[in-house]
XYZ file of C-alpha atoms in Angstrom:
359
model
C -117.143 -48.492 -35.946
C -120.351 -46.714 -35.533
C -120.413 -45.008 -38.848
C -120.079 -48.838 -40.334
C -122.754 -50.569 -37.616
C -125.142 -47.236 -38.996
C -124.408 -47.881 -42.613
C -124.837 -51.631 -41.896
C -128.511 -51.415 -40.385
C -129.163 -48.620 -43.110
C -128.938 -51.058 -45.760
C -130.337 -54.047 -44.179
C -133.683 -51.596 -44.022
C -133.659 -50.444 -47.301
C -133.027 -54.050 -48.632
C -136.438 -54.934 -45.955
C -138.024 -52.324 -47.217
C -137.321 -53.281 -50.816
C -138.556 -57.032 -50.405
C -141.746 -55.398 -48.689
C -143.272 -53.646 -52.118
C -145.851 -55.356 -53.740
C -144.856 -57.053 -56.962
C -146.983 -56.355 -60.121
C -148.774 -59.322 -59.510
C -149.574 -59.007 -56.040
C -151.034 -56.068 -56.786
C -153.431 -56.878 -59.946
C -155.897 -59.335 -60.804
C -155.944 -62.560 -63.008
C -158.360 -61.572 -65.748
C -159.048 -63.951 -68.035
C -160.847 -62.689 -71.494
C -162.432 -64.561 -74.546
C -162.012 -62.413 -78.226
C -164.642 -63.207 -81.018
C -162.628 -62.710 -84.499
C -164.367 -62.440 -87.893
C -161.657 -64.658 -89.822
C -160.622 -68.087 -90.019
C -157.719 -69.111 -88.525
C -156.460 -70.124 -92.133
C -156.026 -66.696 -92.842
C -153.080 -66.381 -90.656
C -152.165 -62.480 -91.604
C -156.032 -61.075 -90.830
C -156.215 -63.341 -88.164
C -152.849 -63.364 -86.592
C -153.018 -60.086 -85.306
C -155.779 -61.318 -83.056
C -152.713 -63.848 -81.710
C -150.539 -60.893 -81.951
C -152.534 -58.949 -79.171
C -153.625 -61.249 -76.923
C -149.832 -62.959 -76.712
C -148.660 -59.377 -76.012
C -151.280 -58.132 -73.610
C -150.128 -61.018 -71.338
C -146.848 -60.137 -71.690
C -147.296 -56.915 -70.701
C -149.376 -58.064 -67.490
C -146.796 -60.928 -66.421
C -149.430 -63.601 -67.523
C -152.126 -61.574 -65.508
C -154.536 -60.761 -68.044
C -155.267 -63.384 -70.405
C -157.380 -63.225 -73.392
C -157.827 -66.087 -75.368
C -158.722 -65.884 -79.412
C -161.534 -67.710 -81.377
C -161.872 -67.970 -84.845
C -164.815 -67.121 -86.666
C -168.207 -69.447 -85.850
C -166.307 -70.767 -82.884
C -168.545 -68.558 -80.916
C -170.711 -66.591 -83.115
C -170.617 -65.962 -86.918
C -168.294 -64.607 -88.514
C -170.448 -60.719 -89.097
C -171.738 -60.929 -85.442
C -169.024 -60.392 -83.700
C -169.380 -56.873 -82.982
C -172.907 -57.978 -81.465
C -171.845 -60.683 -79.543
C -169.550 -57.658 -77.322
C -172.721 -55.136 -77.418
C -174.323 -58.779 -75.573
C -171.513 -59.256 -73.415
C -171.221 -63.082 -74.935
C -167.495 -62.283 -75.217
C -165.777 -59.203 -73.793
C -163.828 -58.108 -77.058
C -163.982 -58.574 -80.529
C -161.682 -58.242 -83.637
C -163.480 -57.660 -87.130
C -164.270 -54.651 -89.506
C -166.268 -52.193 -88.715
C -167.809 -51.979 -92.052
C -169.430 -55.259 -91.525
C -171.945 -53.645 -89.365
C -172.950 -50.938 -92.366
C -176.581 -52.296 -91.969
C -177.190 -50.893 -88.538
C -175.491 -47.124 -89.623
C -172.960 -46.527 -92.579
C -171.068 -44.321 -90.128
C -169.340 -47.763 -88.976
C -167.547 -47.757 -92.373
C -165.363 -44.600 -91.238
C -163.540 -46.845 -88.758
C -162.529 -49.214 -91.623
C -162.662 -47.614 -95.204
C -164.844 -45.941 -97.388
C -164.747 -46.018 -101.136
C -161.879 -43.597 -102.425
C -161.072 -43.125 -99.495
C -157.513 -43.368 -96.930
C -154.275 -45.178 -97.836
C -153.281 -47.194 -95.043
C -150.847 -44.357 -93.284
C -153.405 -41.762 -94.205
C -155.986 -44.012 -92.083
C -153.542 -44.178 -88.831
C -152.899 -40.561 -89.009
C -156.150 -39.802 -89.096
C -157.389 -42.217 -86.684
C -154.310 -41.637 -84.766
C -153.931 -37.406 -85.094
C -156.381 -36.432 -86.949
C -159.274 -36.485 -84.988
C -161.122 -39.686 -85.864
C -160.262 -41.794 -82.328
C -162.336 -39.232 -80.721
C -165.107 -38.811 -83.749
C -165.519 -42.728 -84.008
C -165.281 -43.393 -79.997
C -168.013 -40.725 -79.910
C -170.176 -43.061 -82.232
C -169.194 -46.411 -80.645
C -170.527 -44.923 -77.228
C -174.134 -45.681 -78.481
C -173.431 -49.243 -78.793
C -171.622 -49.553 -75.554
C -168.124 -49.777 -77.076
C -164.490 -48.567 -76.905
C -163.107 -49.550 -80.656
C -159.030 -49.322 -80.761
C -156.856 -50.132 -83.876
C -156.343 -53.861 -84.700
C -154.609 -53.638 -88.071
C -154.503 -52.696 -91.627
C -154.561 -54.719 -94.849
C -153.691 -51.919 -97.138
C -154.444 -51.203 -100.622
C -156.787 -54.270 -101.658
C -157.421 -55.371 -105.125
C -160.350 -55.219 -106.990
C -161.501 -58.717 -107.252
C -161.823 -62.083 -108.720
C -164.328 -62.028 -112.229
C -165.567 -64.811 -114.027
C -165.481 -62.563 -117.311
C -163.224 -59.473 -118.369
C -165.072 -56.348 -117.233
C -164.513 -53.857 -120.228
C -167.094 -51.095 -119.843
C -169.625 -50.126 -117.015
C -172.112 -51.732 -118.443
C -170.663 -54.960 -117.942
C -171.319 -54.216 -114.362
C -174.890 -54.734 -114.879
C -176.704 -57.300 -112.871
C -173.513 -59.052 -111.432
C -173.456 -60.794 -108.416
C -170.675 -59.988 -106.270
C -169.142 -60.731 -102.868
C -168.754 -56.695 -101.584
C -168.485 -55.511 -98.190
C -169.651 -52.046 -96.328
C -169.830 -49.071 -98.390
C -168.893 -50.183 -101.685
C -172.133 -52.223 -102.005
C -174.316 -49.763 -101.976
C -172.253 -47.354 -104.374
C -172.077 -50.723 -107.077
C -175.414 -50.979 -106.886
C -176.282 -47.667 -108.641
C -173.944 -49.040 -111.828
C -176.261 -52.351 -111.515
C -173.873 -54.359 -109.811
C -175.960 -57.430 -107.074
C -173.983 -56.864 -103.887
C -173.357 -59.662 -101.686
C -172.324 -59.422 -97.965
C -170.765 -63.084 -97.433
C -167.723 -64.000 -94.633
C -164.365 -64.790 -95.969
C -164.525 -68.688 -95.652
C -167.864 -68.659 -97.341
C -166.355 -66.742 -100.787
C -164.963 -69.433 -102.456
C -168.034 -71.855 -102.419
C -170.507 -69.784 -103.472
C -168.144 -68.019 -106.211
C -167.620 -71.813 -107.078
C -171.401 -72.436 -107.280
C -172.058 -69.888 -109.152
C -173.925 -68.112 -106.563
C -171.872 -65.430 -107.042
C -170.318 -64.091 -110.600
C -167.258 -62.106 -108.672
C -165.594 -62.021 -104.918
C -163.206 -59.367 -103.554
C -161.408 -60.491 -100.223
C -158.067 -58.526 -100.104
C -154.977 -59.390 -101.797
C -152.695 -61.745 -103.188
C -151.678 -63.712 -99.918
C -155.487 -64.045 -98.706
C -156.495 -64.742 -101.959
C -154.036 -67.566 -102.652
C -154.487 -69.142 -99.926
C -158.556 -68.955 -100.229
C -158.131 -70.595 -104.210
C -160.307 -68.043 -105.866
C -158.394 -68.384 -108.898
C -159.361 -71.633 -109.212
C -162.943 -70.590 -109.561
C -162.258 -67.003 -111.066
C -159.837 -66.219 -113.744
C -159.781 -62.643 -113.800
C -157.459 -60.155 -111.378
C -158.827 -56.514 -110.966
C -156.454 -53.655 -109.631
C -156.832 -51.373 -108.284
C -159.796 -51.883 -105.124
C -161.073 -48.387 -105.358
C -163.599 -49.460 -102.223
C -160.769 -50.547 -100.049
C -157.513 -47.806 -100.488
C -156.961 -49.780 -97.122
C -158.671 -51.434 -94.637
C -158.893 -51.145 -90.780
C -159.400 -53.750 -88.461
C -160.847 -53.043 -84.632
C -160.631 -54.639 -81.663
C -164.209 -53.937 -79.866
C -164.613 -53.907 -76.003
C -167.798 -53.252 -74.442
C -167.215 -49.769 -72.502
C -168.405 -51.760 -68.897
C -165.809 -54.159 -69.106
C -162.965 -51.539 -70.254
C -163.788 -49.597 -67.233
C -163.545 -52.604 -64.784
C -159.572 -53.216 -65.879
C -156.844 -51.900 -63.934
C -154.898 -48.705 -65.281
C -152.048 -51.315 -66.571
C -154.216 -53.644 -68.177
C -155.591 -51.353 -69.925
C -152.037 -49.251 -70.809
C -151.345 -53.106 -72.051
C -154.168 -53.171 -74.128
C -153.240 -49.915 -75.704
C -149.962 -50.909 -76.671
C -150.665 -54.069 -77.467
C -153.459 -53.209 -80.181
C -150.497 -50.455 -81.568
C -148.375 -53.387 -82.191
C -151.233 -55.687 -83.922
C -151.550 -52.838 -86.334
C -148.227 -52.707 -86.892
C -147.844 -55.890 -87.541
C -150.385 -56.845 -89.909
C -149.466 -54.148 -92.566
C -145.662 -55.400 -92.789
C -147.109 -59.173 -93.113
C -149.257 -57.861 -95.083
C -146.362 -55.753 -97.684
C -143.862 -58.674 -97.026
C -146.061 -60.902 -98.190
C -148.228 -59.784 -100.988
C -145.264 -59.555 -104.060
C -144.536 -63.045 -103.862
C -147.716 -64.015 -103.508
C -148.656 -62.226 -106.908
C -146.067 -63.844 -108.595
C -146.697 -67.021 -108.103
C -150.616 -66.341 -109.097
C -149.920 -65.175 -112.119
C -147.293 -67.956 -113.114
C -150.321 -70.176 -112.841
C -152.348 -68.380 -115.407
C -154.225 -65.727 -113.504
C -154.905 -62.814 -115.703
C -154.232 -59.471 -114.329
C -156.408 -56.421 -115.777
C -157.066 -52.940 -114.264
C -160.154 -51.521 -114.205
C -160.579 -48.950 -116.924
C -160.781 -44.881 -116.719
C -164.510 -44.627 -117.297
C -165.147 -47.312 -114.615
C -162.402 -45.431 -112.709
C -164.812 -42.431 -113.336
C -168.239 -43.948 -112.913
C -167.344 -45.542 -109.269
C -166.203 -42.204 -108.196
C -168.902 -40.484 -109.538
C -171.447 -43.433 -107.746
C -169.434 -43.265 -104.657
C -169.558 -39.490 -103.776
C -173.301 -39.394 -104.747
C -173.772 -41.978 -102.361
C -171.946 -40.055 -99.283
C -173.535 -36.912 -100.209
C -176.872 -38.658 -100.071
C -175.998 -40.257 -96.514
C -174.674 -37.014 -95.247
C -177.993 -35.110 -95.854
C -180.004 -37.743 -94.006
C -177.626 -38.926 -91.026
C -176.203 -36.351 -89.029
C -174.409 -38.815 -87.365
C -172.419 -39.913 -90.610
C -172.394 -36.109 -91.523
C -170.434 -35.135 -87.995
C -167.766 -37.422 -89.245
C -167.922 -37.097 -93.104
C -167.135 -33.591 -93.138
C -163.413 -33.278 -91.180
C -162.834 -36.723 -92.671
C -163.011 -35.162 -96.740
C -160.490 -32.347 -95.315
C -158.168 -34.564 -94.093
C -158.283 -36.975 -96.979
C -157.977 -33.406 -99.082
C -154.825 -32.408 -96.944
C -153.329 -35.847 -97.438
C -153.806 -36.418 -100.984
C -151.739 -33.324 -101.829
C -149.251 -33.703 -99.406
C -148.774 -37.357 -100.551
C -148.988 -35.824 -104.220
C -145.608 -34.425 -103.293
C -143.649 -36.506 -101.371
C -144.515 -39.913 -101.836
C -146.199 -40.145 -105.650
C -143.541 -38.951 -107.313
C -140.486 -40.735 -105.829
C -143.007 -44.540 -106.560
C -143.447 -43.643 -110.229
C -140.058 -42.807 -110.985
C -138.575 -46.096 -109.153
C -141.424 -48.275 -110.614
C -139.919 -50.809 -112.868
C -136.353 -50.061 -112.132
C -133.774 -52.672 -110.032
């Protein structure tokens, strides 16, 4: 009897003492958060993953931490929104870092630069490689903690008005050309034009613009530039990939709770996870049903192929001498993009070329 009356009050204590631990919420904050995107919400792959994080980080924080998503212009324009975290107008942001080339062309390393990382390459070396620490090193000067927020992968080369045979035809063309690439186009001629994705098809309509490159067939589609533009370009030699960011000023990162920020991690690992398979899933169809409606594909010739390269590593070279901030970054970056290509060279060319065109 008194082993059973101790075992008795034994468990009605533990049970007591069970009921008495804080639950998760008890125990952390309602946070509630407002994210700036660069992309219209009609883009609903580029934009999604914005949806795809915030949905999750709440999940993760039992409805605790809430961050709520606006579209482009909602808040700010569409290529402020990296300011409008620096200002604490909103206390995270989603958009490319290449967007903000103007202020230091060191930004473009947490995106793409031309020739540069396929979209594994890019994780790995954001991921192992080195380049979380390299870029969070550079973000610090702007107050901000970047983390991944996606990838587009290999982009195509653009919508043309006219067939572009020869680099010449380059030559005084106005074109709709983010971060880097602008600047390498312009020694061939080319007129770059920094404009935000709901503002391509109206001036490529106008005439403002003679070309537009956005990303690929889904985006594209659904944005009507071959209404305007009859002329596909493969392969984007500016964009092997893209990466998207999710920006939080460094104040406001160090105010969350260990958990909400563990969320925040894993939820900005799933965004980027996400947005490639759409992305991949989506794209084939997408290209299909373009060209049934007369768009005409063309790839950009060898001695374009050639002369953008050529441009392109001038350009970095030139940046590296003069920024030491770019050059800190530029240097373990061409190593790793060395490493990869003949790794990838190996494994991965070989088996796509031989199944290419088979069933």
């Amino acid at each position: 009897m008194e082993r059973r009356s101790f075992l008795k009050k034994a468990a009605v204590g533990a049970t007591a003492g069970a009921v008495a631990v804080p639950s998760f919420a008890q125990t952390n904050p309602t946070i509630n958060w407002r994210l700036a995107s660069s992309f219209p919400k009609s883009l609903d792959t580029i934009y999604g993953a914005a949806d795809v994080f915030t949905k999750r980080v709440s999940q993760l924080t039992d409805g605790k931490f809430n961050i709520r998503p606006f579209a482009g212009g909602e808040i700010v324009p569409a290529l402020q929104v990296m300011d409008a975290v620096q200002a604490g107008t909103v206390e995270i942001g989603h958009s490319a870092s290449y967007y903000y080339f103007g202020k230091d062309p060191t930004f473009a390393f947490d995106a793409v630069v031309p020739f540069g990382l396929t979209s594994r390459q890019q994780t790995a070396w954001f991921d192992q490689g080195g380049g979380r620490q390299l870029t969070r090193e550079f973000f610090k000067d702007y107050g901000i903690v970047n983390f991944l927020g996606g990838n587009t992968g290999t982009q195509m080369g653009g919508w043309f008005r006219k067939e572009i045979k020869e680099v010449k035809d380059l030559q005084g063309l106005k074109m709709r050309i983010g971060g880097f690439a602008g600047r390498v186009m312009q020694r061939l001629g080319l007129v770059p034009q920094q404009i935000a994705g709901g503002d391509i098809y109206p001036a490529l309509e106008k005439g403002t613009i003679d070309a537009a490159e956005w990303i690929g067939p889904y985006d594209d589609e659904k944005l009507g530039f071959n209404k305007v533009a009859p002329f596909y370009y493969t392969p984007g030699w500016w964009e092997p990939s893209l990466q998207l960011s999710f920006y939080i000023g460094i104040k406001e990162w160090e105010k969350l709770p260990k958990a909400y920020q563990a969320a925040v991690e894993a939820a900005s690992y799933e965004a980027h996870v996400v947005m490639q398979a759409e992305y991949d899933a989506r794209n084939p169809a997408a290209l299909a049903r373009l060209l049934k409606n007369g768009v005409k594909l063309r790839q950009f010739s060898k001695p374009i192929m050639e002369a953008c390269y050529k441009a392109a590593v001038e350009t970095m070279d030139e940046e590296a001498a003069k920024n030491a901030k770019f050059q800190k970054i530029y240097e373990p970056w061409k190593r790793f993009r060395q490493d990869q290509n003949q790794w990838f060279s190996v494994a991965e060319v070989p088996i796509q070329n031989f199944m290419i065109g088979r069933k």
